[in-house]
Coordinates of C-alpha atoms and ligand atoms in Angstrom, one line a residue:
M1 CA 53.9 142.6 232.7
S2 CA 54.7 139.0 231.0
D3 CA 56.2 138.0 228.1
S4 CA 53.8 134.1 226.6
S5 CA 56.5 131.8 229.2
G6 CA 55.6 134.0 232.2
V7 CA 58.7 135.4 233.4
R8 CA 57.6 139.1 234.5
V9 CA 60.5 141.2 233.6
T10 CA 62.0 144.6 235.1
Y11 CA 63.9 146.6 233.0
I12 CA 65.4 150.0 233.7
H13 CA 65.6 152.7 231.9
S14 CA 64.6 156.1 231.7
E15 CA 66.3 159.0 228.5
Q16 CA 67.8 160.8 231.6
Y17 CA 69.7 157.7 232.8
V18 CA 70.8 157.0 229.0
L19 CA 71.5 160.2 228.8
A20 CA 74.5 160.0 232.0
C21 CA 75.0 156.4 231.2
D22 CA 76.5 157.6 227.5
T23 CA 78.7 160.7 228.1
L24 CA 81.3 157.9 229.5
S25 CA 84.2 158.6 227.9
R26 CA 84.7 155.4 227.0
I27 CA 81.8 153.9 225.8
P28 CA 79.6 157.5 224.1
R29 CA 76.3 156.8 222.9
R30 CA 76.5 152.4 223.7
A31 CA 73.4 153.4 225.9
S32 CA 71.5 154.5 223.2
M33 CA 72.5 152.0 221.0
V34 CA 71.7 149.0 223.0
H35 CA 68.4 150.5 224.0
T36 CA 67.6 151.5 220.7
L37 CA 68.0 147.9 219.5
I38 CA 65.6 146.8 222.7
E39 CA 63.3 149.3 221.9
S40 CA 63.6 149.1 217.8
Y41 CA 62.9 145.1 217.8
G42 CA 59.8 145.7 220.0
L43 CA 60.8 144.1 222.9
L44 CA 60.1 147.2 225.4
K45 CA 56.4 146.6 225.6
Y46 CA 57.5 142.3 227.1
M47 CA 58.5 144.6 229.8
R48 CA 57.9 146.6 232.9
V49 CA 59.9 149.5 232.6
V50 CA 61.8 151.2 236.0
E51 CA 62.9 154.5 236.0
P52 CA 66.4 153.7 238.2
S53 CA 67.0 157.1 240.8
A54 CA 70.3 157.9 241.7
P55 CA 71.9 157.5 244.9
S56 CA 72.1 158.9 248.2
R57 CA 75.4 159.6 249.3
R58 CA 74.8 156.1 251.5
E59 CA 73.7 154.0 249.6
L60 CA 76.6 154.6 248.3
A61 CA 78.7 153.4 251.1
A62 CA 77.3 150.7 252.0
F63 CA 81.1 150.1 250.2
H64 CA 83.2 152.5 249.3
S65 CA 84.6 154.9 251.9
D66 CA 83.3 158.2 252.0
D67 CA 87.4 159.5 251.6
Y68 CA 86.9 157.7 248.0
L69 CA 83.7 159.1 247.5
E70 CA 84.9 162.5 248.0
H71 CA 87.2 162.7 246.0
L72 CA 85.6 161.3 243.8
E73 CA 82.6 163.3 243.2
Q74 CA 85.4 166.6 244.3
V75 CA 86.7 166.2 241.3
S76 CA 84.8 165.1 238.5
R77 CA 82.6 168.7 239.5
D78 CA 85.9 170.7 238.8
G79 CA 86.8 167.9 235.7
D80 CA 89.9 167.8 237.4
D81 CA 92.3 165.0 236.4
D82 CA 95.2 166.3 237.7
H83 CA 94.7 166.3 241.6
P84 CA 97.4 165.2 243.3
E85 CA 95.5 162.5 245.5
S86 CA 93.8 160.7 242.9
Q87 CA 96.4 158.1 242.3
L88 CA 95.9 156.7 245.7
Y89 CA 92.2 156.3 245.1
G90 CA 93.0 154.9 241.5
L91 CA 92.3 157.9 239.1
G92 CA 94.0 158.6 236.2
Y93 CA 95.2 156.4 233.4
D94 CA 92.9 154.4 232.4
C95 CA 89.7 155.7 234.9
P96 CA 90.1 159.2 234.1
T97 CA 88.1 162.3 236.0
T98 CA 85.5 164.1 233.5
E99 CA 83.3 165.8 234.2
G100 CA 79.9 164.8 235.3
V101 CA 82.0 160.9 235.7
F102 CA 80.7 160.7 239.1
E103 CA 77.3 161.9 238.2
C104 CA 77.8 158.7 235.9
A105 CA 78.4 156.2 238.3
A106 CA 76.1 156.6 241.4
S107 CA 73.0 156.9 238.2
V108 CA 74.7 153.0 236.6
A109 CA 74.1 152.7 241.0
G110 CA 70.9 153.7 240.8
G111 CA 70.3 151.9 238.4
T112 CA 71.1 148.2 239.4
L113 CA 70.3 149.5 242.6
A114 CA 65.9 149.3 241.3
A115 CA 66.8 145.7 239.5
A116 CA 67.5 144.5 243.3
G117 CA 65.1 145.7 244.5
S118 CA 62.2 145.2 242.5
L119 CA 63.7 141.2 242.4
M120 CA 62.4 141.7 245.8
D121 CA 59.4 143.3 245.8
G122 CA 58.8 139.6 244.3
S123 CA 57.1 142.6 241.4
C124 CA 59.6 140.8 239.1
D125 CA 60.8 137.3 238.6
V126 CA 64.1 138.5 235.9
A127 CA 65.3 142.3 235.9
L128 CA 67.6 143.6 233.0
N129 CA 70.4 147.1 233.9
W130 CA 72.8 147.1 231.3
P131 CA 74.9 149.7 232.0
G132 CA 75.6 147.8 234.3
G133 CA 77.9 145.2 235.6
W134 CA 80.7 147.8 236.2
H135 CA 82.7 145.3 238.4
H136 CA 85.9 146.1 238.8
A137 CA 85.7 149.3 241.1
K138 CA 86.7 148.4 245.2
K139 CA 85.9 150.4 247.8
D140 CA 88.5 153.2 248.1
E141 CA 89.1 152.6 245.0
A142 CA 88.8 152.7 240.4
S143 CA 89.8 150.0 238.4
G144 CA 89.7 149.6 234.6
F145 CA 87.3 152.0 234.0
C146 CA 84.7 151.3 237.3
Y147 CA 84.4 153.8 239.8
V148 CA 81.5 152.9 241.2
N149 CA 80.6 149.3 241.7
D150 CA 77.6 149.1 241.4
I151 CA 77.6 145.2 241.6
V152 CA 79.1 145.0 244.7
L153 CA 76.2 147.7 246.1
G154 CA 73.2 145.3 244.7
I155 CA 74.4 142.2 246.2
L156 CA 74.5 144.1 250.0
K157 CA 70.8 145.6 248.9
L158 CA 69.9 141.6 248.1
R159 CA 71.3 139.9 250.2
E160 CA 69.1 142.0 253.2
K161 CA 66.1 139.8 252.0
F162 CA 67.8 136.7 250.6
E163 CA 71.0 134.1 251.9
R164 CA 72.5 133.7 249.6
V165 CA 73.3 135.6 246.2
L166 CA 75.6 133.3 243.8
Y167 CA 76.9 135.6 241.5
I168 CA 77.7 134.8 237.7
D169 CA 80.5 137.0 236.4
L170 CA 81.0 136.3 231.9
D171 CA 82.9 139.3 231.1
L172 CA 86.1 138.6 229.2
H173 CA 88.1 139.7 232.4
H174 CA 88.1 138.2 236.2
G175 CA 85.3 140.1 237.9
D176 CA 88.5 140.6 240.9
G177 CA 86.2 143.9 242.7
V178 CA 83.0 142.1 243.5
E179 CA 85.3 139.1 244.6
D180 CA 87.5 141.2 246.7
A181 CA 84.7 142.2 248.2
F182 CA 83.3 138.9 249.1
S183 CA 86.2 136.7 249.8
F184 CA 85.6 136.3 253.7
T185 CA 82.0 135.5 253.4
P186 CA 80.0 132.2 252.5
K187 CA 76.9 134.1 252.1
V188 CA 77.8 135.1 248.5
M189 CA 79.6 133.2 245.6
T190 CA 81.5 134.3 243.5
V191 CA 81.9 132.2 240.0
S192 CA 84.1 134.8 237.3
V193 CA 85.1 132.4 234.2
H194 CA 87.5 135.2 231.8
K195 CA 90.2 135.7 230.4
F196 CA 94.0 134.3 232.6
S197 CA 96.7 135.6 230.5
P198 CA 100.1 136.7 232.0
G199 CA 100.0 141.1 231.2
F200 CA 96.0 140.4 231.2
F201 CA 93.8 142.9 233.3
P202 CA 93.7 142.5 236.5
G203 CA 96.6 140.3 236.2
T204 CA 94.3 137.9 239.4
G205 CA 91.9 135.4 238.9
G206 CA 93.4 131.9 238.2
I207 CA 92.4 128.9 239.4
D208 CA 94.0 128.6 243.2
E209 CA 91.7 131.3 244.2
V210 CA 89.3 129.9 246.4
G211 CA 88.4 132.5 248.8
M212 CA 89.8 133.3 252.4
G213 CA 88.8 132.5 255.9
K214 CA 84.5 131.7 256.0
G215 CA 84.5 132.1 252.7
R216 CA 87.0 129.4 251.1
Y217 CA 85.8 128.0 247.7
F218 CA 83.2 130.3 248.0
A219 CA 84.6 131.6 244.5
L220 CA 85.8 130.1 242.0
N221 CA 87.5 130.8 239.0
V222 CA 87.6 129.7 235.4
P223 CA 90.7 130.6 233.7
L224 CA 90.7 130.6 230.0
Q225 CA 93.0 130.8 227.3
D226 CA 92.1 133.3 223.7
G227 CA 90.1 131.9 220.6
I228 CA 87.5 129.9 222.7
T229 CA 84.9 129.3 220.8
D230 CA 80.6 128.5 222.1
D231 CA 80.2 125.6 221.7
K232 CA 83.6 124.8 225.1
Y233 CA 82.3 128.1 226.3
F234 CA 79.2 126.5 226.9
Y235 CA 80.6 122.9 228.0
A236 CA 83.2 125.2 230.1
C237 CA 80.1 126.9 232.2
H238 CA 77.1 124.6 232.3
T239 CA 80.0 121.9 233.3
V240 CA 80.7 124.1 236.1
L241 CA 77.0 126.4 236.1
Q242 CA 75.6 123.6 237.4
D243 CA 77.7 122.0 240.2
V244 CA 78.3 125.5 241.8
F245 CA 73.9 125.4 241.4
V246 CA 74.0 122.4 243.8
T247 CA 76.9 122.7 246.3
F248 CA 75.1 126.2 248.0
N249 CA 71.9 125.8 246.9
P250 CA 71.9 130.2 246.3
E251 CA 68.0 131.9 245.5
V252 CA 69.4 134.7 243.8
V253 CA 71.5 135.0 241.2
V254 CA 73.3 138.3 240.0
C255 CA 75.0 137.4 235.7
Q256 CA 77.1 140.2 235.0
L257 CA 77.2 139.8 230.8
G258 CA 80.0 142.3 229.5
A259 CA 80.3 141.7 225.5
D260 CA 84.0 142.0 225.1
T261 CA 84.2 138.0 225.2
L262 CA 82.5 138.3 221.0
A263 CA 84.1 137.8 218.4
G264 CA 85.5 141.5 216.6
D265 CA 85.8 143.0 220.0
P266 CA 88.2 145.1 220.1
M267 CA 89.8 143.5 223.0
C268 CA 90.5 141.0 220.3
S269 CA 90.4 137.5 223.1
F270 CA 87.6 135.4 223.0
N271 CA 85.7 134.6 219.7
L272 CA 82.4 133.6 221.0
T273 CA 79.0 135.0 219.5
P274 CA 75.2 135.8 221.2
R275 CA 74.3 132.6 220.8
G276 CA 77.1 130.9 222.5
I277 CA 76.1 134.0 225.7
G278 CA 72.3 133.1 225.2
R279 CA 73.0 128.8 226.1
C280 CA 74.5 129.9 229.2
L281 CA 72.2 132.7 230.2
Q282 CA 69.4 129.8 229.1
S283 CA 71.2 126.9 231.4
I284 CA 71.4 129.9 234.5
L285 CA 67.2 131.7 233.3
E286 CA 66.3 127.8 234.2
W287 CA 67.0 127.8 237.5
R288 CA 63.7 129.5 237.5
L289 CA 65.7 132.1 240.5
P290 CA 65.3 135.2 240.6
T291 CA 67.9 137.1 238.7
L292 CA 69.4 140.3 238.2
V293 CA 71.7 140.3 234.9
L294 CA 73.9 143.3 234.3
G295 CA 75.9 143.9 231.2
G296 CA 79.3 145.1 231.6
G297 CA 82.3 145.2 229.1
G298 CA 81.8 145.4 225.4
Y299 CA 83.6 147.6 223.4
H300 CA 82.8 147.1 219.6
Q301 CA 79.1 149.4 220.1
P302 CA 77.4 148.2 216.7
N303 CA 78.4 143.6 218.5
T304 CA 77.7 145.1 221.8
A305 CA 74.0 145.7 221.2
R306 CA 73.0 142.8 219.0
C307 CA 74.4 140.5 222.3
W308 CA 72.5 142.2 224.3
A309 CA 69.2 142.9 222.4
Y310 CA 69.3 139.1 221.6
L311 CA 69.5 138.3 225.3
T312 CA 66.7 140.7 226.4
A313 CA 64.6 138.7 223.5
V314 CA 66.4 134.7 224.9
I315 CA 64.9 136.0 228.2
L316 CA 61.8 137.6 227.0
G317 CA 61.1 133.7 224.4
Q318 CA 61.0 135.7 221.5
T319 CA 62.6 135.2 218.6
L320 CA 64.0 138.4 216.4
S321 CA 64.2 138.9 213.1
P322 CA 67.3 138.0 211.5
E323 CA 68.0 141.7 209.8
I324 CA 68.9 144.9 212.3
P325 CA 65.6 146.9 211.8
E326 CA 65.7 150.3 210.6
H327 CA 66.7 152.8 213.4
Q328 CA 68.1 155.9 214.7
Y329 CA 71.4 153.7 214.4
F330 CA 71.0 151.9 211.6
T331 CA 74.3 152.6 209.9
E332 CA 76.3 151.8 212.3
Y333 CA 75.5 147.2 211.8
G334 CA 76.8 147.6 208.1
P335 CA 78.1 146.3 206.0
D336 CA 75.6 143.0 206.8
Y337 CA 73.0 144.4 208.6
M338 CA 72.8 141.7 210.1
L339 CA 72.2 140.4 214.2
D340 CA 74.4 137.6 214.3
I341 CA 78.0 138.5 214.4
T342 CA 80.3 135.4 212.7
P343 CA 82.9 133.9 214.4
S344 CA 86.2 135.0 213.1
C345 CA 88.2 131.5 212.3
R346 CA 91.1 132.5 214.5
T347 CA 93.1 130.0 217.0
D348 CA 91.3 128.8 220.0
K349 CA 94.6 128.1 222.6
N350 CA 92.2 126.4 224.4
D351 CA 91.7 122.3 222.8
Q352 CA 89.8 120.0 225.1
Q353 CA 92.0 117.7 227.0
Y354 CA 92.5 122.0 228.0
L355 CA 88.8 121.9 230.0
D356 CA 88.8 119.1 231.3
N357 CA 91.7 119.5 233.7
L358 CA 90.5 122.9 235.1
I359 CA 87.1 120.7 234.9
A360 CA 88.7 118.2 236.7
R361 CA 90.2 120.7 238.8
V362 CA 86.9 122.7 240.0
R363 CA 85.5 119.4 241.0
G364 CA 88.7 118.5 243.0
R365 CA 88.4 121.3 245.2
P366 CA 86.0 120.5 249.3
N367 CA 83.0 121.7 248.6
P368 CA 81.6 125.2 249.8
V369 CA 78.4 123.8 252.6
P370 CA 75.2 126.1 253.3
R371 CA 74.6 126.0 256.7
R372 CA 72.5 128.3 259.1
G373 CA 74.2 131.2 261.2
G374 CA 77.1 131.0 258.2
G375 CA 79.6 128.2 259.8
T376 CA 82.1 126.3 257.0
T377 CA 82.8 123.2 257.8
T378 CA 86.5 121.3 259.6
S379 CA 88.5 119.8 256.6
S380 CA 87.8 116.8 259.2
Q381 CA 84.0 117.3 259.0
R382 CA 84.4 117.0 255.4
R383 CA 86.0 114.0 254.9
R384 CA 83.3 112.7 256.9
R385 CA 81.2 113.6 254.5
Q386 CA 82.5 112.5 251.6
R387 CA 82.5 108.9 251.8
W388 CA 79.2 107.8 253.5
R389 CA 77.7 104.6 253.9
L390 CA 74.6 103.9 252.3
A391 CA 72.7 100.8 253.6
S392 CA 70.7 100.6 250.0
G393 CA 72.1 98.5 247.1
G394 CA 74.9 97.8 249.2
H395 CA 78.4 100.2 250.3
R396 CA 78.8 102.1 248.1
V397 CA 80.9 106.4 248.4
A398 CA 78.7 109.3 248.3
R399 CA 80.1 112.8 247.6
F400 CA 78.1 115.4 249.9
L401 CA 77.8 117.7 247.7
G402 CA 74.4 119.9 249.9
C403 CA 71.5 120.4 250.9
A404 CA 68.5 121.2 248.3
S405 CA 65.3 123.5 248.6
A406 CA 62.1 120.9 247.3
A407 CA 62.5 123.0 244.1
V408 CA 66.2 122.8 243.1
W409 CA 65.5 118.4 244.2
N410 CA 63.2 118.2 242.1
A411 CA 65.3 120.0 239.2
L412 CA 68.7 117.7 239.7
P413 CA 68.9 115.2 237.3
S414 CA 69.0 112.0 238.7
D415 CA 72.1 111.1 238.8
I416 CA 72.8 112.9 240.3
K417 CA 70.9 112.4 243.4
M418 CA 69.8 110.2 246.0
P419 CA 67.2 110.4 248.7
L420 CA 67.7 111.1 252.0
Q421 CA 65.3 108.0 253.1
L422 CA 68.1 105.5 251.3
C423 CA 70.7 106.7 253.1
A424 CA 71.2 104.3 256.3
I425 CA 74.2 106.4 258.5
K426 CA 76.8 104.3 259.6
S427 CA 79.1 106.9 260.9
S428 CA 79.5 110.1 260.3
G429 CA 80.3 112.5 263.5
L430 CA 77.0 115.2 261.8
K431 CA 74.4 116.8 264.0
T432 CA 71.1 114.8 263.3
D433 CA 69.5 118.0 262.5
F434 CA 71.6 119.5 259.5
F435 CA 69.7 117.1 257.5
R436 CA 65.9 117.7 258.6
T437 CA 64.6 120.4 256.4
G438 CA 65.1 119.9 252.5
F439 CA 67.2 116.9 250.8
C440 CA 69.9 116.1 251.1
V441 CA 72.4 115.8 247.8
F442 CA 75.0 112.9 246.3
R443 CA 77.0 112.5 244.2
L444 CA 77.9 108.7 244.1
V445 CA 81.6 108.2 243.1
S446 CA 82.9 105.0 243.1
F447 CA 81.3 102.1 244.1
P448 CA 84.5 100.4 246.1
R449 CA 84.7 97.4 249.2
T450 CA 82.0 95.4 250.0
S451 CA 83.5 95.6 254.5
N452 CA 83.9 98.2 256.7
Ligands
ZN501 ZN1 85.6 143.3 230.3

């Protein structure tokens, strides 16, 4: 099933699934509100609805430790919020162990695994699981209201088929659990755009956190300040993500689109509207890669529902009426009963100089070069690659960005590509078979001295 733009979309949903997700104590009924708004706008007919099933213990243990899963299941069964060992697993405080929390968290993971499965069997181009996106949970620790990391489980499943996975986290908070899980691998690149401020949860996500070991430079953080609005947010996201797309050359994309960045959210930090987030999503979808779309934070429930219904329409290429349609939760959308959200007049602490400086620092880092076998480049190899003599048109210095497939190559703007046949490599130290497949992508960075 596809919409008019030809994008085949899978939508993870069942009545039982929504009821389970509605029980989360911090966001009661949010799943119902999101689903009923999408339904009342008439969007379901454009999507293939897939019912998720509860994952097995083995599926959850692909990331989480057996000890943690056993403990979480036990305290969830007993509704025991005072178990003496719970603290060891991050439970209590902002991760309360209410009765049934294990089943709820596990069913969300089942939803994300079903969405990943739809992308893997080729039955859709975009898979949607709005109740998913719990990015803080660690291997053996609950954190920031996240108990099971459905995103990590989904990415691990996608890796069974796809070589390189790009994870994009647009929640207000740093996607620490996902970044940590893949910080040592060059197969999964994580990009998180978030608020970074002293004392703000989870306290990580500075620009200098870039991944470790073989995964060095495969984690990228874009720390922003309070008050950012649509245009500047899009500028930062779009610039960074287009570079990542070229250098990392992903085969599949996973997006976490937490709605706690919206104006009016109780987090009271960013000042975005669904249209701003929609522009970012649209530019990701233009890559035409299999894409898994997940929710995340979002604590103003009507605004979260507005946002995710709007983003569903963006994916489907549909236009929604500006007035909220009559439905079960209609009264929650007062006083204006409109789809759009008006940004507040609070100060934007991200001036253009801050953003340009941030982008310059992101661009100044060495580029990850994905290679067969998953090895990483040494610094001397990298230095050699960054200074190539191009025979055509005199001696130019170009910065090597990576190898691209034909599809990626065709989508690139002309100012960042140069056909390989124009490049005569005078000295590189590189094995030529590295270049036998795909296209080499360069960015011309200067036109310096003409001598060797
Ligand atoms: Zn958040």
